[in-house]
JSON list of C-alpha atoms in Angstrom, two decimals:
[
{"chain": "Z", "resi": 1, "resn": "MET", "atom": "CA", "xyz": [0.11, 0.13, -0.14]},
{"chain": "Z", "resi": 2, "resn": "GLN", "atom": "CA", "xyz": [1.23, 3.39, -1.03]},
{"chain": "Z", "resi": 3, "resn": "LEU", "atom": "CA", "xyz": [1.17, 5.50, 1.92]},
{"chain": "Z", "resi": 4, "resn": "GLN", "atom": "CA", "xyz": [1.67, 9.30, 1.30]},
{"chain": "Z", "resi": 5, "resn": "ARG", "atom": "CA", "xyz": [2.94, 11.31, 4.40]},
{"chain": "Z", "resi": 6, "resn": "ILE", "atom": "CA", "xyz": [0.92, 14.59, 5.51]},
{"chain": "Z", "resi": 7, "resn": "VAL", "atom": "CA", "xyz": [3.21, 16.99, 5.29]},
{"chain": "Z", "resi": 8, "resn": "PRO", "atom": "CA", "xyz": [3.57, 20.63, 7.34]},
{"chain": "Z", "resi": 9, "resn": "GLY", "atom": "CA", "xyz": [0.61, 22.84, 6.46]},
{"chain": "Z", "resi": 10, "resn": "GLU", "atom": "CA", "xyz": [-2.25, 20.30, 5.65]},
{"chain": "Z", "resi": 11, "resn": "LEU", "atom": "CA", "xyz": [-3.53, 19.46, 9.10]},
{"chain": "Z", "resi": 12, "resn": "PRO", "atom": "CA", "xyz": [-5.10, 22.35, 11.21]},
{"chain": "Z", "resi": 13, "resn": "ILE", "atom": "CA", "xyz": [-3.94, 23.78, 14.23]},
{"chain": "Z", "resi": 14, "resn": "GLY", "atom": "CA", "xyz": [-6.99, 24.09, 17.03]},
{"chain": "Z", "resi": 15, "resn": "THR", "atom": "CA", "xyz": [-7.79, 20.62, 18.47]},
{"chain": "Z", "resi": 16, "resn": "MET", "atom": "CA", "xyz": [-11.84, 21.11, 17.30]},
{"chain": "Z", "resi": 17, "resn": "GLN", "atom": "CA", "xyz": [-10.86, 20.99, 13.77]},
{"chain": "Z", "resi": 18, "resn": "LEU", "atom": "CA", "xyz": [-7.35, 18.83, 14.08]},
{"chain": "Z", "resi": 19, "resn": "ALA", "atom": "CA", "xyz": [-10.07, 16.12, 15.79]},
{"chain": "Z", "resi": 20, "resn": "LYS", "atom": "CA", "xyz": [-12.44, 16.18, 12.60]},
{"chain": "Z", "resi": 21, "resn": "ALA", "atom": "CA", "xyz": [-9.75, 16.36, 10.31]},
{"chain": "Z", "resi": 22, "resn": "LEU", "atom": "CA", "xyz": [-7.64, 13.13, 11.81]},
{"chain": "Z", "resi": 23, "resn": "ILE", "atom": "CA", "xyz": [-10.22, 10.82, 10.67]},
{"chain": "Z", "resi": 24, "resn": "GLY", "atom": "CA", "xyz": [-9.63, 8.65, 7.51]},
{"chain": "Z", "resi": 25, "resn": "CYS", "atom": "CA", "xyz": [-5.87, 9.66, 7.93]},
{"chain": "Z", "resi": 26, "resn": "VAL", "atom": "CA", "xyz": [-3.24, 6.84, 9.05]},
{"chain": "Z", "resi": 27, "resn": "LEU", "atom": "CA", "xyz": [-1.07, 6.54, 11.39]},
{"chain": "Z", "resi": 28, "resn": "VAL", "atom": "CA", "xyz": [2.09, 4.50, 10.95]},
{"chain": "Z", "resi": 29, "resn": "ARG", "atom": "CA", "xyz": [4.29, 2.98, 12.98]},
{"chain": "Z", "resi": 30, "resn": "ASP", "atom": "CA", "xyz": [7.84, 1.93, 11.55]},
{"chain": "Z", "resi": 31, "resn": "CYS", "atom": "CA", "xyz": [10.01, -0.66, 13.70]},
{"chain": "Z", "resi": 32, "resn": "PRO", "atom": "CA", "xyz": [12.66, -3.14, 12.74]},
{"chain": "Z", "resi": 33, "resn": "ASP", "atom": "CA", "xyz": [9.99, -5.88, 12.65]},
{"chain": "Z", "resi": 34, "resn": "GLY", "atom": "CA", "xyz": [8.23, -4.22, 9.73]},
{"chain": "Z", "resi": 35, "resn": "ARG", "atom": "CA", "xyz": [5.38, -1.43, 9.21]},
{"chain": "Z", "resi": 36, "resn": "ALA", "atom": "CA", "xyz": [2.26, -1.44, 10.92]},
{"chain": "Z", "resi": 37, "resn": "ALA", "atom": "CA", "xyz": [-0.70, 1.43, 9.84]},
{"chain": "Z", "resi": 38, "resn": "GLY", "atom": "CA", "xyz": [-4.28, 1.77, 10.58]},
{"chain": "Z", "resi": 39, "resn": "ARG", "atom": "CA", "xyz": [-6.89, 4.19, 9.12]},
{"chain": "Z", "resi": 40, "resn": "ILE", "atom": "CA", "xyz": [-8.01, 6.70, 11.99]},
{"chain": "Z", "resi": 41, "resn": "ILE", "atom": "CA", "xyz": [-11.57, 6.02, 12.23]},
{"chain": "Z", "resi": 42, "resn": "GLU", "atom": "CA", "xyz": [-12.66, 7.21, 16.15]},
{"chain": "Z", "resi": 43, "resn": "VAL", "atom": "CA", "xyz": [-11.10, 10.25, 18.25]},
{"chain": "Z", "resi": 44, "resn": "GLU", "atom": "CA", "xyz": [-11.94, 12.59, 21.26]},
{"chain": "Z", "resi": 45, "resn": "ALA", "atom": "CA", "xyz": [-10.93, 16.05, 21.82]},
{"chain": "Z", "resi": 46, "resn": "TYR", "atom": "CA", "xyz": [-9.25, 17.70, 25.10]},
{"chain": "Z", "resi": 47, "resn": "THR", "atom": "CA", "xyz": [-9.74, 21.03, 24.51]},
{"chain": "Z", "resi": 48, "resn": "PRO", "atom": "CA", "xyz": [-7.98, 24.01, 26.46]},
{"chain": "Z", "resi": 49, "resn": "LYS", "atom": "CA", "xyz": [-9.35, 24.92, 29.96]},
{"chain": "Z", "resi": 50, "resn": "ASP", "atom": "CA", "xyz": [-11.13, 21.17, 29.57]},
{"chain": "Z", "resi": 51, "resn": "PRO", "atom": "CA", "xyz": [-11.45, 20.06, 33.00]},
{"chain": "Z", "resi": 52, "resn": "ALA", "atom": "CA", "xyz": [-11.12, 16.43, 31.49]},
{"chain": "Z", "resi": 53, "resn": "SER", "atom": "CA", "xyz": [-8.02, 17.25, 29.81]},
{"chain": "Z", "resi": 54, "resn": "HIS", "atom": "CA", "xyz": [-4.48, 16.39, 31.30]},
{"chain": "Z", "resi": 55, "resn": "ALA", "atom": "CA", "xyz": [-3.48, 19.81, 30.64]},
{"chain": "Z", "resi": 56, "resn": "TYR", "atom": "CA", "xyz": [-6.22, 21.27, 32.93]},
{"chain": "Z", "resi": 57, "resn": "ARG", "atom": "CA", "xyz": [-3.90, 21.99, 35.67]},
{"chain": "Z", "resi": 58, "resn": "GLY", "atom": "CA", "xyz": [-0.72, 23.45, 33.74]},
{"chain": "Z", "resi": 59, "resn": "LYS", "atom": "CA", "xyz": [2.05, 21.54, 32.36]},
{"chain": "Z", "resi": 60, "resn": "THR", "atom": "CA", "xyz": [3.73, 18.94, 34.12]},
{"chain": "Z", "resi": 61, "resn": "PRO", "atom": "CA", "xyz": [6.87, 16.38, 33.21]},
{"chain": "Z", "resi": 62, "resn": "ARG", "atom": "CA", "xyz": [4.11, 13.60, 32.23]},
{"chain": "Z", "resi": 63, "resn": "ASN", "atom": "CA", "xyz": [2.46, 15.71, 29.96]},
{"chain": "Z", "resi": 64, "resn": "ALA", "atom": "CA", "xyz": [4.69, 18.75, 28.40]},
{"chain": "Z", "resi": 65, "resn": "ALA", "atom": "CA", "xyz": [4.31, 17.01, 25.40]},
{"chain": "Z", "resi": 66, "resn": "MET", "atom": "CA", "xyz": [0.62, 18.52, 25.20]},
{"chain": "Z", "resi": 67, "resn": "PHE", "atom": "CA", "xyz": [2.21, 21.93, 25.55]},
{"chain": "Z", "resi": 68, "resn": "GLY", "atom": "CA", "xyz": [5.22, 21.62, 22.69]},
{"chain": "Z", "resi": 69, "resn": "GLY", "atom": "CA", "xyz": [3.28, 22.88, 19.89]},
{"chain": "Z", "resi": 70, "resn": "PRO", "atom": "CA", "xyz": [0.84, 21.06, 17.21]},
{"chain": "Z", "resi": 71, "resn": "HIS", "atom": "CA", "xyz": [0.90, 17.63, 15.33]},
{"chain": "Z", "resi": 72, "resn": "ARG", "atom": "CA", "xyz": [3.32, 16.03, 17.99]},
{"chain": "Z", "resi": 73, "resn": "ALA", "atom": "CA", "xyz": [2.86, 12.45, 19.94]},
{"chain": "Z", "resi": 74, "resn": "TYR", "atom": "CA", "xyz": [1.40, 12.60, 23.81]},
{"chain": "Z", "resi": 75, "resn": "VAL", "atom": "CA", "xyz": [1.53, 8.88, 24.63]},
{"chain": "Z", "resi": 76, "resn": "TYR", "atom": "CA", "xyz": [0.60, 8.50, 28.28]},
{"chain": "Z", "resi": 77, "resn": "LEU", "atom": "CA", "xyz": [0.75, 5.03, 30.42]},
{"chain": "Z", "resi": 78, "resn": "ILE", "atom": "CA", "xyz": [-3.29, 4.43, 31.75]},
{"chain": "Z", "resi": 79, "resn": "TYR", "atom": "CA", "xyz": [-4.30, 1.73, 34.87]},
{"chain": "Z", "resi": 80, "resn": "GLY", "atom": "CA", "xyz": [0.05, 0.92, 34.94]},
{"chain": "Z", "resi": 81, "resn": "THR", "atom": "CA", "xyz": [-0.64, -1.78, 32.27]},
{"chain": "Z", "resi": 82, "resn": "SER", "atom": "CA", "xyz": [-1.68, 0.26, 28.61]},
{"chain": "Z", "resi": 83, "resn": "TYR", "atom": "CA", "xyz": [-0.69, 3.53, 26.17]},
{"chain": "Z", "resi": 84, "resn": "CYS", "atom": "CA", "xyz": [-2.60, 5.83, 24.95]},
{"chain": "Z", "resi": 85, "resn": "VAL", "atom": "CA", "xyz": [-1.63, 8.25, 22.50]},
{"chain": "Z", "resi": 86, "resn": "ASN", "atom": "CA", "xyz": [-2.76, 11.70, 21.29]},
{"chain": "Z", "resi": 87, "resn": "VAL", "atom": "CA", "xyz": [-1.52, 14.30, 18.32]},
{"chain": "Z", "resi": 88, "resn": "THR", "atom": "CA", "xyz": [-1.06, 17.65, 19.67]},
{"chain": "Z", "resi": 89, "resn": "GLY", "atom": "CA", "xyz": [-3.93, 20.27, 18.36]},
{"chain": "Z", "resi": 90, "resn": "GLU", "atom": "CA", "xyz": [-2.26, 23.48, 19.50]},
{"chain": "Z", "resi": 91, "resn": "SER", "atom": "CA", "xyz": [0.29, 26.10, 19.06]},
{"chain": "Z", "resi": 92, "resn": "ALA", "atom": "CA", "xyz": [3.53, 25.81, 21.34]},
{"chain": "Z", "resi": 93, "resn": "GLY", "atom": "CA", "xyz": [2.44, 26.61, 25.20]},
{"chain": "Z", "resi": 94, "resn": "VAL", "atom": "CA", "xyz": [-0.95, 25.65, 25.02]},
{"chain": "Z", "resi": 95, "resn": "GLY", "atom": "CA", "xyz": [-2.03, 22.66, 26.29]},
{"chain": "Z", "resi": 96, "resn": "ALA", "atom": "CA", "xyz": [-4.34, 20.45, 24.24]},
{"chain": "Z", "resi": 97, "resn": "ALA", "atom": "CA", "xyz": [-4.70, 17.03, 22.33]},
{"chain": "Z", "resi": 98, "resn": "VAL", "atom": "CA", "xyz": [-6.77, 14.49, 20.29]},
{"chain": "Z", "resi": 99, "resn": "LEU", "atom": "CA", "xyz": [-6.61, 11.01, 22.11]},
{"chain": "Z", "resi": 100, "resn": "LEU", "atom": "CA", "xyz": [-6.71, 8.07, 18.89]},
{"chain": "Z", "resi": 101, "resn": "ARG", "atom": "CA", "xyz": [-9.27, 5.74, 19.99]},
{"chain": "Z", "resi": 102, "resn": "ALA", "atom": "CA", "xyz": [-9.43, 3.62, 17.47]},
{"chain": "Z", "resi": 103, "resn": "LEU", "atom": "CA", "xyz": [-8.02, 2.19, 13.80]},
{"chain": "Z", "resi": 104, "resn": "GLU", "atom": "CA", "xyz": [-9.18, 0.31, 11.18]},
{"chain": "Z", "resi": 105, "resn": "PRO", "atom": "CA", "xyz": [-5.71, -1.76, 10.60]},
{"chain": "Z", "resi": 106, "resn": "LEU", "atom": "CA", "xyz": [-4.60, -1.48, 6.79]},
{"chain": "Z", "resi": 107, "resn": "VAL", "atom": "CA", "xyz": [-1.18, -2.62, 7.26]},
{"chain": "Z", "resi": 108, "resn": "GLY", "atom": "CA", "xyz": [1.36, -5.20, 9.08]},
{"chain": "Z", "resi": 109, "resn": "ILE", "atom": "CA", "xyz": [-1.83, -7.04, 10.01]},
{"chain": "Z", "resi": 110, "resn": "GLY", "atom": "CA", "xyz": [0.28, -10.30, 11.20]},
{"chain": "Z", "resi": 111, "resn": "ILE", "atom": "CA", "xyz": [3.10, -8.00, 13.48]},
{"chain": "Z", "resi": 112, "resn": "MET", "atom": "CA", "xyz": [-0.36, -6.67, 15.05]},
{"chain": "Z", "resi": 113, "resn": "GLU", "atom": "CA", "xyz": [-1.55, -10.05, 15.84]},
{"chain": "Z", "resi": 114, "resn": "SER", "atom": "CA", "xyz": [1.40, -11.05, 17.14]},
{"chain": "Z", "resi": 115, "resn": "ARG", "atom": "CA", "xyz": [1.49, -8.58, 19.59]},
{"chain": "Z", "resi": 116, "resn": "ARG", "atom": "CA", "xyz": [-1.88, -8.01, 20.79]},
{"chain": "Z", "resi": 117, "resn": "GLY", "atom": "CA", "xyz": [-1.77, -11.96, 21.08]},
{"chain": "Z", "resi": 118, "resn": "THR", "atom": "CA", "xyz": [-4.72, -12.68, 18.80]},
{"chain": "Z", "resi": 119, "resn": "THR", "atom": "CA", "xyz": [-5.99, -13.40, 15.28]},
{"chain": "Z", "resi": 120, "resn": "ARG", "atom": "CA", "xyz": [-9.17, -11.33, 15.92]},
{"chain": "Z", "resi": 121, "resn": "VAL", "atom": "CA", "xyz": [-8.63, -8.40, 13.20]},
{"chain": "Z", "resi": 122, "resn": "ARG", "atom": "CA", "xyz": [-11.87, -6.28, 14.39]},
{"chain": "Z", "resi": 123, "resn": "ASP", "atom": "CA", "xyz": [-9.82, -6.34, 17.95]},
{"chain": "Z", "resi": 124, "resn": "LEU", "atom": "CA", "xyz": [-6.79, -5.28, 17.23]},
{"chain": "Z", "resi": 125, "resn": "CYS", "atom": "CA", "xyz": [-6.91, -1.77, 16.88]},
{"chain": "Z", "resi": 126, "resn": "ARG", "atom": "CA", "xyz": [-10.36, -1.33, 18.72]},
{"chain": "Z", "resi": 127, "resn": "GLY", "atom": "CA", "xyz": [-10.23, 0.63, 21.80]},
{"chain": "Z", "resi": 128, "resn": "PRO", "atom": "CA", "xyz": [-6.99, 3.38, 22.14]},
{"chain": "Z", "resi": 129, "resn": "GLY", "atom": "CA", "xyz": [-4.86, 0.89, 24.80]},
{"chain": "Z", "resi": 130, "resn": "ARG", "atom": "CA", "xyz": [-5.53, -1.97, 21.89]},
{"chain": "Z", "resi": 131, "resn": "LEU", "atom": "CA", "xyz": [-4.55, 0.11, 19.45]},
{"chain": "Z", "resi": 132, "resn": "ALA", "atom": "CA", "xyz": [-0.63, 1.37, 20.92]},
{"chain": "Z", "resi": 133, "resn": "GLN", "atom": "CA", "xyz": [0.03, -2.16, 22.12]},
{"chain": "Z", "resi": 134, "resn": "ALA", "atom": "CA", "xyz": [-0.69, -3.37, 18.41]},
{"chain": "Z", "resi": 135, "resn": "LEU", "atom": "CA", "xyz": [1.47, -0.68, 16.63]},
{"chain": "Z", "resi": 136, "resn": "ALA", "atom": "CA", "xyz": [4.29, -0.85, 19.60]},
{"chain": "Z", "resi": 137, "resn": "ILE", "atom": "CA", "xyz": [3.76, 2.61, 21.04]},
{"chain": "Z", "resi": 138, "resn": "ASP", "atom": "CA", "xyz": [5.17, 3.59, 24.40]},
{"chain": "Z", "resi": 139, "resn": "ARG", "atom": "CA", "xyz": [6.26, 6.58, 26.06]},
{"chain": "Z", "resi": 140, "resn": "SER", "atom": "CA", "xyz": [9.20, 6.48, 23.96]},
{"chain": "Z", "resi": 141, "resn": "GLN", "atom": "CA", "xyz": [7.12, 7.91, 21.43]},
{"chain": "Z", "resi": 142, "resn": "ASP", "atom": "CA", "xyz": [6.08, 10.40, 23.43]},
{"chain": "Z", "resi": 143, "resn": "GLY", "atom": "CA", "xyz": [7.00, 14.32, 21.58]},
{"chain": "Z", "resi": 144, "resn": "ALA", "atom": "CA", "xyz": [7.38, 12.47, 18.59]},
{"chain": "Z", "resi": 145, "resn": "ASP", "atom": "CA", "xyz": [6.92, 14.82, 15.68]},
{"chain": "Z", "resi": 146, "resn": "LEU", "atom": "CA", "xyz": [3.85, 12.85, 13.36]},
{"chain": "Z", "resi": 147, "resn": "LEU", "atom": "CA", "xyz": [4.67, 15.41, 10.45]},
{"chain": "Z", "resi": 148, "resn": "ASN", "atom": "CA", "xyz": [8.32, 15.13, 10.24]},
{"chain": "Z", "resi": 149, "resn": "GLY", "atom": "CA", "xyz": [9.63, 11.62, 12.38]},
{"chain": "Z", "resi": 150, "resn": "THR", "atom": "CA", "xyz": [10.34, 8.95, 11.35]},
{"chain": "Z", "resi": 151, "resn": "ALA", "atom": "CA", "xyz": [9.41, 6.24, 13.17]},
{"chain": "Z", "resi": 152, "resn": "LEU", "atom": "CA", "xyz": [6.09, 7.53, 14.10]},
{"chain": "Z", "resi": 153, "resn": "TRP", "atom": "CA", "xyz": [3.92, 9.75, 11.80]},
{"chain": "Z", "resi": 154, "resn": "LEU", "atom": "CA", "xyz": [0.65, 10.60, 9.87]},
{"chain": "Z", "resi": 155, "resn": "ALA", "atom": "CA", "xyz": [-0.38, 9.78, 6.46]},
{"chain": "Z", "resi": 156, "resn": "ARG", "atom": "CA", "xyz": [-3.06, 11.03, 4.19]},
{"chain": "Z", "resi": 157, "resn": "ALA", "atom": "CA", "xyz": [-6.84, 9.76, 4.30]},
{"chain": "Z", "resi": 158, "resn": "GLN", "atom": "CA", "xyz": [-7.18, 6.55, 2.12]},
{"chain": "Z", "resi": 159, "resn": "GLU", "atom": "CA", "xyz": [-10.79, 6.85, 2.32]},
{"chain": "Z", "resi": 160, "resn": "ILE", "atom": "CA", "xyz": [-12.44, 10.50, 3.76]},
{"chain": "Z", "resi": 161, "resn": "PRO", "atom": "CA", "xyz": [-16.04, 8.97, 5.31]},
{"chain": "Z", "resi": 162, "resn": "GLU", "atom": "CA", "xyz": [-18.90, 10.56, 3.82]},
{"chain": "Z", "resi": 163, "resn": "ARG", "atom": "CA", "xyz": [-19.97, 11.92, 7.00]},
{"chain": "Z", "resi": 164, "resn": "ILE", "atom": "CA", "xyz": [-18.61, 12.47, 11.23]},
{"chain": "Z", "resi": 165, "resn": "GLY", "atom": "CA", "xyz": [-20.33, 11.19, 13.88]},
{"chain": "Z", "resi": 166, "resn": "VAL", "atom": "CA", "xyz": [-19.93, 12.72, 16.91]},
{"chain": "Z", "resi": 167, "resn": "SER", "atom": "CA", "xyz": [-20.89, 12.07, 20.74]},
{"chain": "Z", "resi": 168, "resn": "THR", "atom": "CA", "xyz": [-19.92, 12.39, 24.19]},
{"chain": "Z", "resi": 169, "resn": "ARG", "atom": "CA", "xyz": [-16.60, 11.08, 25.45]},
{"chain": "Z", "resi": 170, "resn": "ILE", "atom": "CA", "xyz": [-16.20, 7.54, 26.77]},
{"chain": "Z", "resi": 171, "resn": "GLY", "atom": "CA", "xyz": [-15.58, 6.58, 30.54]},
{"chain": "Z", "resi": 172, "resn": "LEU", "atom": "CA", "xyz": [-15.50, 10.12, 31.79]},
{"chain": "Z", "resi": 173, "resn": "THR", "atom": "CA", "xyz": [-16.75, 12.02, 34.60]},
{"chain": "Z", "resi": 174, "resn": "LYS", "atom": "CA", "xyz": [-15.79, 15.14, 33.67]},
{"chain": "Z", "resi": 175, "resn": "ALA", "atom": "CA", "xyz": [-17.05, 17.65, 31.19]},
{"chain": "Z", "resi": 176, "resn": "SER", "atom": "CA", "xyz": [-18.68, 14.20, 30.24]},
{"chain": "Z", "resi": 177, "resn": "GLN", "atom": "CA", "xyz": [-21.78, 15.68, 28.21]},
{"chain": "Z", "resi": 178, "resn": "ARG", "atom": "CA", "xyz": [-19.65, 17.87, 25.94]},
{"chain": "Z", "resi": 179, "resn": "LEU", "atom": "CA", "xyz": [-19.61, 16.28, 22.02]},
{"chain": "Z", "resi": 180, "resn": "ARG", "atom": "CA", "xyz": [-15.67, 15.70, 21.80]},
{"chain": "Z", "resi": 181, "resn": "ARG", "atom": "CA", "xyz": [-15.86, 12.43, 20.22]},
{"chain": "Z", "resi": 182, "resn": "PHE", "atom": "CA", "xyz": [-15.70, 11.89, 16.63]},
{"chain": "Z", "resi": 183, "resn": "TYR", "atom": "CA", "xyz": [-15.86, 8.87, 14.39]},
{"chain": "Z", "resi": 184, "resn": "GLU", "atom": "CA", "xyz": [-16.83, 7.13, 11.36]},
{"chain": "Z", "resi": 185, "resn": "PRO", "atom": "CA", "xyz": [-20.56, 6.07, 11.67]},
{"chain": "Z", "resi": 186, "resn": "ASN", "atom": "CA", "xyz": [-21.18, 2.54, 11.38]},
{"chain": "Z", "resi": 187, "resn": "ASN", "atom": "CA", "xyz": [-17.41, 0.99, 11.31]},
{"chain": "Z", "resi": 188, "resn": "PRO", "atom": "CA", "xyz": [-16.88, -2.15, 12.99]},
{"chain": "Z", "resi": 189, "resn": "PHE", "atom": "CA", "xyz": [-13.54, -0.78, 14.12]},
{"chain": "Z", "resi": 190, "resn": "VAL", "atom": "CA", "xyz": [-14.93, 1.68, 16.33]},
{"chain": "Z", "resi": 191, "resn": "SER", "atom": "CA", "xyz": [-14.85, 1.73, 20.37]},
{"chain": "Z", "resi": 192, "resn": "GLY", "atom": "CA", "xyz": [-17.65, 1.80, 22.50]},
{"chain": "Z", "resi": 193, "resn": "PRO", "atom": "CA", "xyz": [-21.02, 0.67, 22.51]},
{"chain": "Z", "resi": 194, "resn": "ARG", "atom": "CA", "xyz": [-22.81, 0.42, 19.37]},
{"chain": "Z", "resi": 195, "resn": "ALA", "atom": "CA", "xyz": [-25.61, 3.05, 20.33]},
{"chain": "Z", "resi": 196, "resn": "LEU", "atom": "CA", "xyz": [-22.50, 5.89, 20.43]},
{"chain": "Z", "resi": 197, "resn": "SER", "atom": "CA", "xyz": [-21.04, 4.71, 16.54]},
{"chain": "Z", "resi": 198, "resn": "SER", "atom": "CA", "xyz": [-24.23, 4.50, 14.33]}
]
């Protein structure tokens, strides 16, 4: 599959706009054991001054990548076991990011299956923790430049959905009713309840 890198200037700066623009784009991970890539089909936006955002209380060593300028990876560990990958969305100094919640696997499915320990293709990248495991993403990619990097980068959309669905974010208690989750409707690789994915 021919993947064309997204170049600076093609993605918007602004977390809400970026969240929508990422739907259909491809996240690419190049490792010594090969390439794995998937089409982004579900995201959640964490905007400036958002009580649910890791950046809400200011910059820390953990969330510093969120303040490093747009289109960089912000990677963090949850529950002590799973990593999540985000794309930063604002100018340098402003903390905000878009959580990647699900991918539709495109390239390196065998590699993903080995990393995930399953042959259920639907479950390889359905959910942020699974996505990171399938693409071997961990804190070593935190802060990576997703437009100019070589190990983790973004490629242009392979297919743009006819419409983008919107819903509340999943699994939150703070600012839980904000419509900040965007997804490709009726895609079987989307995570969460089916009622939130049609």
